[in-house]
Amino acid sequence: MHTVTSTTPLPTYPTPRIRLRALLLAMALTVHVAQAAAASTAFTWQGLLQDSGTPATHYDFEVQVFDADAAGNPLGTAMVFDDVLIEDGRFLLTLDPGNGVFTGDPRWLELRVRRGGDSGGYTQLLPRHAVHALPYAQHAQDADFAASVAIASVGAAQLASASVGTAKLADAAVTAAKIDTTQVQRRITGSCPTGQYFTGVGADGTASCAVVDGSAGVWSQSGNAGTDPAIDYLGTSDAQPLQLRTNGVDTLRLQAGQAAWESSSGTDYVFEGANLVTGQGVLAPDLVGSVLLGGDGYVSTNSSGFIYEVPANRIDPPAVSTNLPSHFVSIGGGLGNVAAGFAAVIGGGLENQAGSTASVGGGFRNSAGGNNSVVAGGETNSAAGAASAVGGGDANQAAGNYAVVAGGHVNSASGSGSAVVGGSVNAATGHYSAIAGGMSNSTPADGSAVLGGEVNRASGNFSSVAGGSNNTSSGHFASVAGGSGNCAGGNYSWAGGRRAKVRVGTASGAAGAGCVGVSSNGTNGDQGSFVWADSRAFNFTSTGVDRFEVRATGGVRLVSGINASTGAVIAGVNLAAGSGSWASLSDRHAKADIAAVDPTEVLARVLALPIYTWRYRAQGPDVRHMGPMAQDFHAAFGLNGDDDTRIAGVDPDGAALAAIQGLHAELEAAREQLAAMRAENDVLRVAQARQQRALDALLRRVDALESATVALP
């Protein structure tokens, strides 16, 4: 077994030695360490390492600082030294566990070793070794030496100028007894009571206070009591404005104003008030009750060298000469805004303009020029008509009096009382006309309307287009329901679907896309006509006045009754595709209270039913019809409920069929009687032939007798 040998201190290191003893596998290792002077947080550790009594050569070291001689917590970083060159068993390590390790509390080093070049784990050398002396000197520079420094042992002669700063003085280190009040002002003690203000401080630190009241001319930040509004005020007593500054720059001015003028009715008006100005805005002279907020203007140059200048906000005299100057005007902020007129308002934004009694909420380059007009915001919008309004969007115009454009893009409401809700490039030029939205729609006629779509026009007075595209309602009071390429050209006409055309009149409005090329018919066109066309890409044009014309190449279906529970159709008529007649629903399952009739009786009633030729009063004299009167038909058959003014189409058909059956029955009876009569005649003919033959025989006998008689003598 290897033995562990002790080491002696190395004479070149005067610091205390630490003896290390451990058993490493089958090797006895002895380590002798010593401390050297520390620099920063690093220090050296020296010792003698033997392997079974023989000085060690190449070894790897791992060193860790702990806060206890066993177990405990590792401190700082673990220090690893690979393949340390050891001469005659002696080694020297420079250890640096980092800041905050040696704080004055006990510390121990734990060493672990392995042969150089081995890839296995380290073997710990026990026990851990306490660290003494020099590493703790790192803490000494921050230690509190107050308890070890004698009173008055350090005076001015021992301290260089500015050698002791505030960072080197402990809290409460300098007391009142050490302060020379002839040289240093003590801290203020106490405070001023509520309602008083600070006036000064004594050498001993006591505060001096004074009462705040109106007579003293001081206003408290927490408010004053006992003021008299007749004599107490905040401001100037001469004709100069009250100017406030921030960071030395003028930011707020309150300026007195007074104005008087004579109205058109001869009444004199006098207004007194105050104007408020911030920034570098410009006020017109003699303003009353006006507010101007905003900053300086600016000049901007882009990369192409274009110079764009924006001036400050300003209040100008009215653009048109009136007896009302620019009083009661307000600009809330922004730049380049101009309010010119009585009671004009601009909320903010950039380069907006407002005239008398008009307002612009904000945005960019908007103008409210009409009296009582409004532009809420957006860009380059204009409300030029009196009491007109633009809600927002861009490039919209409300030029007519009482006109409105709610928003959108490049919309125009130039007719009085006209309106455009939104969309793009719509124009409501007719008085009291309206466009709800869409694109490129127009209402040039009074009271006309377009609800939406594109390229639609309502050019007849009080006409309308519900939507779709390329539709025109040029007849007065005419309407296009929607679809495409339709024309309601006659007054009171209606068109819908695709390319449905009601012929226009000479008094119709301007033709738009749907009415271009449509033929005309008189002054009012085919007025009152209803034309609906299916999806076929062909014109379907009206043929007269007050007509109901439908192109439905897929057929027509009219339903007049359904099952209340299932919704199944139980009554109606169909006009099949390509057909020329109506087909009534006659399904047995759609009928109830079915009862048989006596055809002979029906025939008798039909035979008794008066039949006439006639015409409807609404038709011309050249028109003739044939049939019974509804009253006679109702009296004969009692059909169609209690309505004796109409004949349901299915009833004459049923009566005719029943009469045919009755007639057929009578014909069959007549045929049977005729057959019987013919049979009887045949019998009579046979008997007659027999009689004739008997008579002929008798006559021959008579002739023979006569001949025999003549032959007698």
XYZ file of C-alpha atoms in Angstrom:
713
model
C 0.000 0.000 0.000
C 1.176 3.530 -0.864
C 1.877 5.920 1.936
C 1.026 9.581 2.251
C 3.972 11.794 2.987
C 3.768 15.245 4.466
C 5.286 18.327 2.924
C 7.033 21.309 4.376
C 6.263 24.960 3.538
C 8.006 26.293 0.468
C 10.483 28.959 1.537
C 9.665 31.255 -1.410
C 6.065 31.800 -0.161
C 5.850 33.533 3.204
C 2.064 33.156 3.379
C 0.530 30.384 5.574
C 0.798 26.826 4.217
C -2.101 24.370 4.006
C -1.370 20.647 4.123
C -3.498 18.412 1.848
C -3.923 14.707 2.513
C -5.998 12.213 0.487
C -6.079 8.650 -0.727
C -6.595 8.424 -4.491
C -7.422 4.837 -5.464
C -4.129 3.035 -4.666
C -2.119 6.262 -4.613
C -1.265 8.414 -1.610
C -1.205 12.079 -2.549
C 0.115 14.891 -0.427
C -0.499 18.494 -1.416
C 1.109 21.481 0.237
C -0.476 24.819 -0.669
C 0.261 28.435 0.167
C -1.491 31.726 -0.462
C 0.067 34.633 -2.269
C -0.988 38.213 -2.462
C -4.301 38.692 -4.267
C -4.883 41.000 -7.228
C -8.443 41.798 -8.205
C -10.480 38.663 -7.329
C -7.686 36.228 -8.351
C -5.096 34.645 -6.059
C -2.464 31.892 -6.368
C -2.560 28.465 -4.716
C 0.689 26.446 -4.457
C 1.391 22.937 -3.220
C 3.313 19.662 -3.509
C 1.607 16.662 -5.091
C 3.086 13.148 -4.637
C 1.972 9.880 -6.155
C 2.852 7.017 -3.700
C 5.757 9.039 -2.381
C 6.981 9.988 -5.854
C 6.565 13.589 -7.099
C 3.653 13.781 -9.524
C 4.122 15.006 -13.095
C 1.159 15.857 -15.360
C -2.247 16.150 -13.673
C -5.614 17.876 -14.372
C -7.087 20.010 -11.587
C -10.676 21.145 -10.805
C -11.140 23.646 -7.951
C -14.434 24.859 -6.404
C -15.072 27.281 -3.505
C -17.692 26.214 -0.901
C -19.304 27.967 2.060
C -18.846 24.935 4.385
C -16.178 22.317 5.096
C -18.630 19.589 4.044
C -21.735 19.665 1.899
C -22.784 23.358 1.729
C -23.176 25.428 -1.451
C -20.697 25.978 -4.278
C -19.749 29.634 -4.760
C -18.564 31.351 -7.880
C -17.458 29.367 -10.918
C -15.657 26.007 -10.921
C -12.034 26.433 -12.088
C -10.568 23.771 -14.388
C -6.855 23.389 -15.223
C -5.964 20.761 -17.812
C -2.593 18.983 -18.010
C -0.834 21.156 -15.443
C 2.962 20.861 -15.679
C 4.272 19.791 -12.266
C 7.985 20.078 -11.527
C 9.321 17.917 -8.724
C 5.735 17.533 -7.536
C 5.292 21.281 -7.129
C 2.301 23.041 -8.765
C 1.043 26.619 -8.869
C -2.575 27.525 -9.728
C -4.062 31.004 -10.252
C -7.594 30.854 -8.908
C -10.349 33.341 -9.750
C -13.825 32.278 -8.546
C -15.334 35.640 -9.499
C -16.879 38.572 -7.631
C -18.940 38.205 -4.495
C -17.255 35.025 -3.241
C -15.010 36.381 -0.475
C -17.295 38.633 1.549
C -15.771 38.009 4.988
C -17.565 34.750 5.750
C -15.565 31.471 6.042
C -14.734 29.743 2.746
C -13.255 26.310 1.830
C -11.527 25.017 -1.285
C -12.336 21.611 -2.720
C -9.657 20.167 -5.077
C -10.244 17.360 -7.535
C -7.485 15.722 -9.652
C -6.917 13.161 -12.375
C -3.931 12.091 -14.411
C -3.305 14.332 -17.387
C -4.860 13.056 -20.626
C -7.351 10.772 -18.848
C -10.978 11.090 -19.936
C -12.395 9.716 -16.703
C -13.799 11.640 -13.760
C -11.946 13.607 -11.119
C -11.069 12.289 -7.673
C -11.840 14.625 -4.801
C -9.067 15.324 -2.266
C -10.437 15.279 1.244
C -10.897 17.146 3.408
C -11.728 20.579 2.005
C -9.237 23.246 3.014
C -10.121 26.479 4.709
C -9.090 29.654 2.921
C -7.261 32.191 5.103
C -5.692 35.624 4.908
C -5.193 37.130 1.455
C -8.455 36.276 -0.342
C -10.301 38.056 2.438
C -8.199 41.134 1.798
C -10.394 41.634 -1.291
C -13.229 42.425 1.083
C -11.177 44.753 3.236
C -11.317 47.633 0.737
C -15.103 47.756 1.101
C -15.222 47.150 4.868
C -16.671 49.669 7.311
C -13.781 50.921 9.416
C -15.857 53.441 11.404
C -15.585 51.417 14.575
C -11.799 51.275 14.307
C -11.141 54.949 13.530
C -10.726 57.095 16.639
C -12.821 60.228 16.994
C -11.133 63.313 15.522
C -8.179 61.167 14.366
C -8.772 62.281 10.751
C -8.781 66.036 10.223
C -8.437 68.443 7.326
C -4.667 67.895 7.294
C -5.147 64.159 6.738
C -7.693 64.612 3.869
C -6.874 65.912 0.454
C -9.268 68.340 -1.247
C -12.475 66.618 -2.519
C -11.204 63.278 -1.175
C -14.487 62.544 0.637
C -17.650 62.643 -1.524
C -21.276 62.002 -0.719
C -20.900 58.360 -1.749
C -18.358 57.889 1.098
C -20.628 59.328 3.774
C -23.031 57.057 5.593
C -26.663 58.083 6.026
C -27.145 60.559 8.913
C -23.338 60.800 9.268
C -23.492 64.627 9.503
C -25.841 65.855 12.247
C -27.235 69.315 13.059
C -24.593 69.768 15.753
C -21.848 69.574 13.091
C -23.415 72.271 10.810
C -22.230 75.886 11.011
C -25.423 77.826 10.213
C -23.356 80.881 9.324
C -21.881 78.911 6.487
C -24.512 76.273 5.629
C -28.303 76.690 5.504
C -30.158 74.064 7.497
C -33.053 72.131 5.917
C -36.482 73.724 6.135
C -38.533 72.447 9.032
C -42.324 72.516 9.015
C -44.701 73.594 6.202
C -47.238 76.294 5.465
C -50.861 75.689 6.513
C -53.622 75.368 3.921
C -54.507 78.770 2.525
C -50.983 80.174 3.086
C -47.950 80.389 0.848
C -44.172 80.153 1.519
C -42.308 83.464 1.798
C -38.854 82.504 3.137
C -36.688 80.352 5.441
C -34.722 81.303 8.572
C -31.097 80.379 9.358
C -32.335 77.657 11.649
C -34.526 76.185 8.930
C -37.894 77.509 10.100
C -40.372 78.405 7.317
C -42.097 81.770 6.963
C -45.680 81.776 5.597
C -48.295 84.334 4.548
C -52.065 84.105 4.168
C -53.398 83.719 0.583
C -56.370 85.986 -0.148
C -57.686 88.183 -2.923
C -56.387 91.360 -1.375
C -52.883 89.949 -1.371
C -53.078 89.483 -5.152
C -52.055 85.851 -5.008
C -53.977 82.939 -6.534
C -53.605 79.555 -4.892
C -53.081 76.401 -6.933
C -55.751 74.732 -4.819
C -58.237 77.603 -5.203
C -59.030 80.782 -3.291
C -61.802 81.493 -0.813
C -63.605 84.774 -0.195
C -62.950 86.275 -3.642
C -65.116 89.018 -5.124
C -65.659 88.614 -8.890
C -66.192 92.347 -9.157
C -62.604 93.048 -8.122
C -60.700 89.727 -8.159
C -59.556 88.312 -11.478
C -56.623 86.604 -13.197
C -55.306 88.645 -16.127
C -54.167 92.107 -17.201
C -55.632 95.462 -16.229
C -54.595 97.317 -19.371
C -55.242 96.783 -23.091
C -52.463 94.231 -23.409
C -53.225 90.529 -23.923
C -52.415 87.890 -21.325
C -49.540 85.823 -22.712
C -48.455 82.391 -21.452
C -45.236 80.677 -22.462
C -43.885 77.149 -22.342
C -40.131 76.619 -22.440
C -39.813 80.318 -23.184
C -41.945 80.107 -26.334
C -45.329 81.853 -26.754
C -48.000 79.173 -26.546
C -51.176 80.873 -25.306
C -52.609 84.381 -25.555
C -55.876 85.694 -24.169
C -56.888 88.891 -25.861
C -59.848 91.158 -25.085
C -62.100 92.177 -27.941
C -65.156 94.251 -28.712
C -67.058 94.856 -31.910
C -70.223 96.630 -33.017
C -72.030 96.787 -36.340
C -75.397 97.594 -37.807
C -77.444 94.767 -39.321
C -79.427 95.013 -42.541
C -82.532 95.633 -40.455
C -80.926 98.617 -38.768
C -80.370 96.930 -35.403
C -77.084 97.699 -33.652
C -75.155 94.747 -32.225
C -72.341 94.959 -29.675
C -70.300 91.904 -28.634
C -67.603 91.696 -26.037
C -65.525 88.609 -25.507
C -62.066 87.080 -25.542
C -59.928 85.526 -28.222
C -57.530 82.672 -27.561
C -54.466 82.063 -29.697
C -51.739 79.423 -29.518
C -48.660 78.930 -31.666
C -48.124 81.364 -34.520
C -51.695 81.476 -35.837
C -52.882 84.740 -37.365
C -56.001 86.583 -36.212
C -57.971 89.067 -38.236
C -58.461 92.374 -36.384
C -61.323 93.107 -33.999
C -62.323 89.500 -33.360
C -64.722 88.615 -30.585
C -65.278 85.263 -28.904
C -62.912 83.448 -31.258
C -60.530 80.548 -30.625
C -57.462 79.813 -32.729
C -55.287 76.814 -31.878
C -52.434 75.390 -33.860
C -48.730 75.421 -34.484
C -46.286 77.105 -36.828
C -46.398 76.432 -40.514
C -43.645 74.466 -42.206
C -41.828 74.108 -45.516
C -41.054 70.673 -46.910
C -38.837 69.742 -49.873
C -39.093 66.266 -51.382
C -36.384 64.273 -53.171
C -37.309 65.873 -56.511
C -36.778 69.346 -55.143
C -40.472 70.197 -54.947
C -41.122 72.718 -52.198
C -44.383 72.407 -50.286
C -45.241 75.137 -47.816
C -47.981 74.900 -45.194
C -48.786 78.136 -43.363
C -50.087 78.503 -39.838
C -53.820 78.548 -39.083
C -55.557 81.892 -39.450
C -58.880 83.646 -39.112
C -59.764 85.886 -42.070
C -62.565 88.352 -42.752
C -65.523 86.895 -44.663
C -64.813 86.084 -48.294
C -67.967 87.985 -49.312
C -68.689 91.413 -47.892
C -71.376 91.161 -45.217
C -72.368 93.041 -42.141
C -71.187 90.087 -40.019
C -67.429 90.040 -39.345
C -65.412 86.967 -38.357
C -66.559 86.779 -34.757
C -67.165 83.625 -32.700
C -64.753 81.664 -34.906
C -62.880 78.554 -33.787
C -59.943 76.557 -35.146
C -59.096 73.610 -32.950
C -55.647 72.754 -34.298
C -53.708 71.532 -37.308
C -51.963 73.694 -39.914
C -52.919 75.825 -42.878
C -56.585 76.037 -41.886
C -58.539 79.211 -42.692
C -61.794 80.197 -40.999
C -63.271 83.182 -42.804
C -66.674 84.274 -41.632
C -69.052 84.654 -38.752
C -69.182 81.636 -36.391
C -66.977 79.502 -38.650
C -65.465 76.362 -37.109
C -62.554 74.097 -38.094
C -61.802 71.238 -35.753
C -58.302 70.577 -37.050
C -56.533 68.869 -39.916
C -54.553 70.427 -42.736
C -55.421 73.253 -45.159
C -59.174 73.190 -44.537
C -61.463 76.190 -45.092
C -64.752 77.212 -43.492
C -67.002 80.166 -44.331
C -69.646 81.942 -42.276
C -71.651 79.643 -39.964
C -69.940 76.673 -41.605
C -67.722 74.015 -40.089
C -65.035 71.505 -41.084
C -64.341 68.714 -38.631
C -60.865 67.916 -39.915
C -59.111 66.061 -42.706
C -57.145 67.555 -45.593
C -58.068 70.393 -47.937
C -61.778 70.276 -47.213
C -63.980 73.325 -47.749
C -67.309 74.285 -46.164
C -68.159 77.422 -48.140
C -71.922 77.497 -47.936
C -73.710 79.118 -45.045
C -74.482 76.541 -42.358
C -72.589 73.903 -44.338
C -70.542 71.068 -42.856
C -67.660 68.843 -43.937
C -67.011 66.220 -41.287
C -63.639 65.095 -42.619
C -61.915 63.239 -45.406
C -59.893 64.812 -48.203
C -60.635 67.528 -50.789
C -64.354 67.492 -50.035
C -66.516 70.565 -50.611
C -69.846 71.676 -49.143
C -70.567 74.772 -51.231
C -74.347 74.875 -50.992
C -76.217 76.505 -48.156
C -76.879 74.017 -45.336
C -75.076 71.341 -47.350
C -72.955 68.579 -45.867
C -70.214 66.091 -46.747
C -69.661 63.293 -44.262
C -66.240 62.174 -45.446
C -64.473 60.289 -48.228
C -62.506 62.178 -50.842
C -63.187 64.569 -53.713
C -66.910 64.716 -52.922
C -69.030 67.825 -53.559
C -72.308 68.966 -52.027
C -72.868 71.966 -54.280
C -76.642 72.230 -54.035
C -78.452 73.933 -51.212
C -79.439 71.392 -48.545
C -77.466 68.751 -50.447
C -75.656 65.879 -48.745
C -72.836 63.517 -49.694
C -72.314 60.979 -46.916
C -68.979 59.714 -48.202
C -67.329 57.728 -50.949
C -65.177 58.938 -53.831
C -65.786 61.721 -56.382
C -69.505 61.882 -55.656
C -71.524 65.009 -56.381
C -74.857 66.293 -55.038
C -75.467 69.508 -56.973
C -79.259 69.588 -56.993
C -81.079 71.349 -54.195
C -81.919 68.846 -51.489
C -80.076 66.081 -53.347
C -78.126 63.330 -51.660
C -75.445 60.752 -52.410
C -74.896 58.215 -49.664
C -71.656 56.735 -50.954
C -70.021 54.811 -53.744
C -67.882 56.298 -56.467
C -68.358 58.865 -59.256
C -72.094 59.247 -58.645
C -73.890 62.497 -59.560
C -77.217 63.620 -58.080
C -77.879 66.740 -60.159
C -81.670 66.798 -60.005
C -83.393 68.664 -57.225
C -84.307 66.368 -54.307
C -82.780 63.413 -56.125
C -80.793 60.684 -54.395
C -78.195 58.004 -55.069
C -77.672 55.387 -52.385
C -74.368 54.036 -53.685
C -72.744 52.121 -56.489
C -70.608 53.598 -59.253
C -71.156 56.033 -62.118
C -74.868 56.418 -61.401
C -76.768 59.639 -62.098
C -80.080 61.274 -61.191
C -80.458 64.318 -63.475
C -84.225 64.641 -62.948
C -86.087 66.111 -59.999
C -87.099 63.642 -57.304
C -85.348 60.751 -59.033
C -83.431 57.997 -57.283
C -80.860 55.260 -57.935
C -80.338 52.766 -55.159
C -77.065 51.308 -56.385
C -75.390 49.301 -59.112
C -73.365 50.900 -61.880
C -74.008 53.144 -64.884
C -77.666 53.485 -63.972
C -79.651 56.654 -64.704
C -82.975 57.956 -63.438
C -83.648 60.771 -65.918
C -87.425 60.965 -65.618
C -88.932 63.150 -62.926
C -89.603 61.043 -59.794
C -88.262 57.960 -61.554
C -86.135 55.256 -59.954
C -83.641 52.490 -60.644
C -83.272 49.893 -57.910
C -79.885 48.614 -59.017
C -78.195 46.438 -61.600
C -76.170 47.882 -64.445
C -76.755 50.004 -67.547
C -80.417 50.574 -66.704
C -82.345 53.777 -67.428
C -85.655 55.013 -66.096
C -86.393 57.927 -68.424
C -90.181 58.045 -68.147
C -91.686 60.254 -65.496
C -92.671 58.207 -62.402
C -91.170 55.154 -64.123
C -89.133 52.415 -62.466
C -86.507 49.802 -63.277
C -86.357 47.032 -60.713
C -82.818 45.975 -61.535
C -81.172 43.596 -63.938
C -79.205 44.792 -66.937
C -79.856 46.871 -70.046
C -83.460 47.696 -69.140
C -85.405 50.802 -70.145
C -88.530 52.163 -68.456
C -89.137 54.802 -71.123
C -92.856 55.449 -70.755
C -94.435 57.416 -67.967
C -95.481 55.200 -65.028
C -93.857 52.215 -66.751
C -91.889 49.356 -65.183
C -89.060 47.254 -66.589
C -86.975 44.468 -65.190
C -84.873 41.438 -66.050
C -82.566 41.600 -69.037
C -83.052 44.007 -71.942
C -86.699 44.689 -71.171
C -87.667 47.851 -73.079
C -90.681 50.105 -72.588
C -90.862 52.467 -75.529
C -89.987 56.085 -74.727
C -91.942 59.238 -75.476
C -90.931 62.606 -76.814
C -91.383 64.013 -73.285
C -89.247 61.322 -71.620
C -85.984 62.190 -69.915
C -82.563 61.826 -71.484
C -81.790 58.326 -72.712
C -79.159 56.464 -70.748
C -77.451 53.183 -71.479
C -80.651 51.128 -71.234
C -82.795 53.399 -73.432
C -80.307 54.128 -76.204
C -81.878 53.146 -79.540
C -85.305 52.323 -78.070
C -88.150 53.340 -80.354
C -90.684 55.976 -79.314
C -94.446 56.059 -79.135
C -96.108 59.434 -78.814
C -95.472 62.000 -76.132
C -95.510 59.711 -73.112
C -94.193 56.497 -74.666
C -95.811 53.178 -73.749
C -96.977 54.643 -70.480
C -98.250 52.364 -67.758
C -96.748 49.263 -69.360
C -95.091 46.516 -67.369
C -92.351 44.656 -69.234
C -90.305 41.831 -67.796
C -87.768 39.846 -69.798
C -85.924 36.631 -69.016
C -82.198 36.020 -69.424
C -82.169 35.814 -73.214
C -79.734 38.305 -74.744
C -82.337 39.963 -76.985
C -84.433 43.098 -76.629
C -88.023 42.531 -75.492
C -89.897 45.705 -76.376
C -93.357 46.809 -75.333
C -96.090 46.877 -77.965
C -98.504 49.420 -76.537
C -99.790 51.509 -73.703
C -100.813 50.099 -70.294
C -99.768 46.563 -71.119
C -98.455 43.685 -69.067
C -95.885 41.947 -71.193
C -93.624 39.150 -70.058
C -91.007 37.145 -71.894
C -90.620 33.835 -70.075
C -89.322 31.297 -72.542
C -89.119 28.697 -69.795
C -92.870 28.936 -69.147
C -95.176 30.747 -66.755
C -96.616 29.423 -63.526
C -99.227 31.151 -61.408
C -100.073 29.627 -58.042
C -103.263 30.730 -56.321
C -103.447 28.210 -53.475
C -101.269 25.961 -51.312
C -101.745 23.410 -48.562
C -101.543 25.365 -45.322
C -99.639 22.519 -43.612
C -97.263 21.251 -46.294
C -97.071 24.153 -48.716
C -97.967 21.882 -51.617
C -99.566 23.668 -54.571
C -103.295 22.987 -54.732
C -104.436 25.675 -57.179
C -102.975 27.570 -60.095
C -102.316 27.672 -63.811
C -99.321 26.995 -66.024
C -98.311 28.299 -69.399
C -95.812 25.733 -70.649
C -92.726 26.722 -72.619
C -93.731 27.221 -76.235
C -97.426 26.804 -75.417
C -100.243 29.181 -76.363
C -102.806 28.216 -73.738
C -103.104 28.038 -69.951
C -103.275 24.702 -68.187
C -105.251 24.793 -64.943
C -104.319 22.530 -62.059
C -106.952 19.758 -62.084
C -105.321 17.047 -60.008
C -107.872 14.865 -58.153
C -105.691 15.201 -55.041
C -106.142 18.945 -55.193
C -109.942 18.702 -55.166
C -112.578 18.063 -52.517
C -116.356 17.476 -52.260
C -116.378 15.637 -55.593
C -119.937 14.813 -56.788
C -121.291 13.360 -60.034
C -123.662 15.355 -62.282
C -126.582 14.343 -64.484
C -125.400 15.050 -68.000
C -128.995 15.047 -69.325
C -129.942 17.701 -66.794
C -126.823 19.732 -67.601
C -127.697 19.449 -71.287
C -131.138 20.739 -70.609
C -129.739 23.719 -68.704
C -127.199 24.422 -71.432
C -129.973 24.290 -74.002
C -131.907 26.775 -71.922
C -128.850 29.062 -71.372
C -128.960 32.232 -73.490
C -125.884 32.691 -75.668
C -124.942 36.096 -77.041
C -122.276 37.901 -78.997
C -120.908 40.983 -77.225
C -117.853 43.177 -76.419
C -116.393 44.574 -73.238
C -117.101 48.242 -72.708
C -113.340 48.926 -72.467
C -112.814 47.499 -75.968
C -113.391 49.076 -79.335
C -116.592 48.564 -81.344
C -114.859 46.270 -83.792
C -114.209 43.623 -81.118
C -116.827 40.810 -80.642
C -116.983 37.862 -78.220
C -119.493 35.023 -77.780
C -120.741 33.453 -74.579
C -123.296 33.560 -71.800
C -123.737 36.290 -69.238
C -122.265 35.470 -65.827
C -125.618 36.074 -64.127
C -127.400 33.588 -66.462
C -124.614 31.045 -66.035
C -124.667 31.424 -62.240
C -128.486 31.089 -62.199
C -128.337 27.966 -64.346
C -125.571 26.136 -62.481
C -124.879 27.967 -59.178
C -121.092 27.718 -59.654
C -118.198 30.003 -58.566
C -119.593 30.641 -55.087
C -121.823 33.648 -54.757
C -119.984 35.626 -57.441
C -122.485 36.082 -60.272
C -120.349 38.620 -62.185
C -117.566 36.260 -63.229
C -117.370 32.866 -64.881
C -114.443 30.674 -63.820
C -112.660 29.278 -66.858
C -113.030 25.659 -65.767
C -116.842 25.897 -65.284
C -117.931 26.435 -68.933
C -115.561 23.619 -69.906
C -117.183 21.303 -67.354
C -120.710 22.336 -68.371
C -119.875 21.779 -72.016
C -118.402 18.326 -71.308
C -121.437 17.340 -69.198
C -123.792 18.614 -71.912
C -121.891 16.620 -74.495
C -122.288 13.549 -72.337
C -126.051 14.285 -71.983
C -126.360 14.834 -75.699
C -124.492 11.602 -76.290
C -126.929 9.751 -74.027
C -129.910 11.165 -75.898
C -128.333 10.272 -79.206
C -127.773 6.729 -78.018
C -131.451 6.489 -76.997
C -132.511 7.865 -80.376
C -130.297 5.377 -82.110
C -131.897 2.509 -80.184
C -135.410 3.780 -81.018
C -134.471 4.163 -84.655
C -133.103 0.637 -84.725
C -136.331 -0.656 -83.223
C -138.324 1.282 -85.733
C -136.195 -0.107 -88.514
C -136.720 -3.660 -87.245
C -140.438 -3.039 -87.049
C -140.399 -1.655 -90.570
C -138.558 -4.738 -91.752
C -141.305 -6.951 -90.281
C -143.963 -4.792 -91.880
C -142.167 -4.954 -95.203
C -142.100 -8.771 -95.035
C -145.772 -8.897 -94.168
C -146.527 -6.408 -96.889
C -144.579 -8.529 -99.379
C -146.550 -11.547 -98.350
C -149.778 -9.638 -98.670
C -148.604 -8.358 -102.022
C -147.843 -11.842 -103.196
C -151.237 -13.092 -101.957
C -152.929 -10.185 -103.653
C -151.006 -10.878 -106.804
C -152.131 -14.536 -106.690
C -155.718 -13.449 -106.064
C -155.565 -11.073 -108.983
C -154.224 -13.794 -111.185
C -157.130 -15.937 -110.135
C -159.542 -13.152 -110.855
C -157.935 -12.657 -114.209
C -158.259 -16.379 -114.837
C -161.933 -16.373 -113.795
C -162.587 -13.398 -115.981
C -160.988 -15.203 -118.885
C -163.011 -18.321 -118.154
C -166.238 -16.326 -117.951
C -165.652 -14.717 -121.292
C -165.083 -18.136 -122.801
C -168.558 -19.396 -121.692
C -171.206 -19.491 -124.370
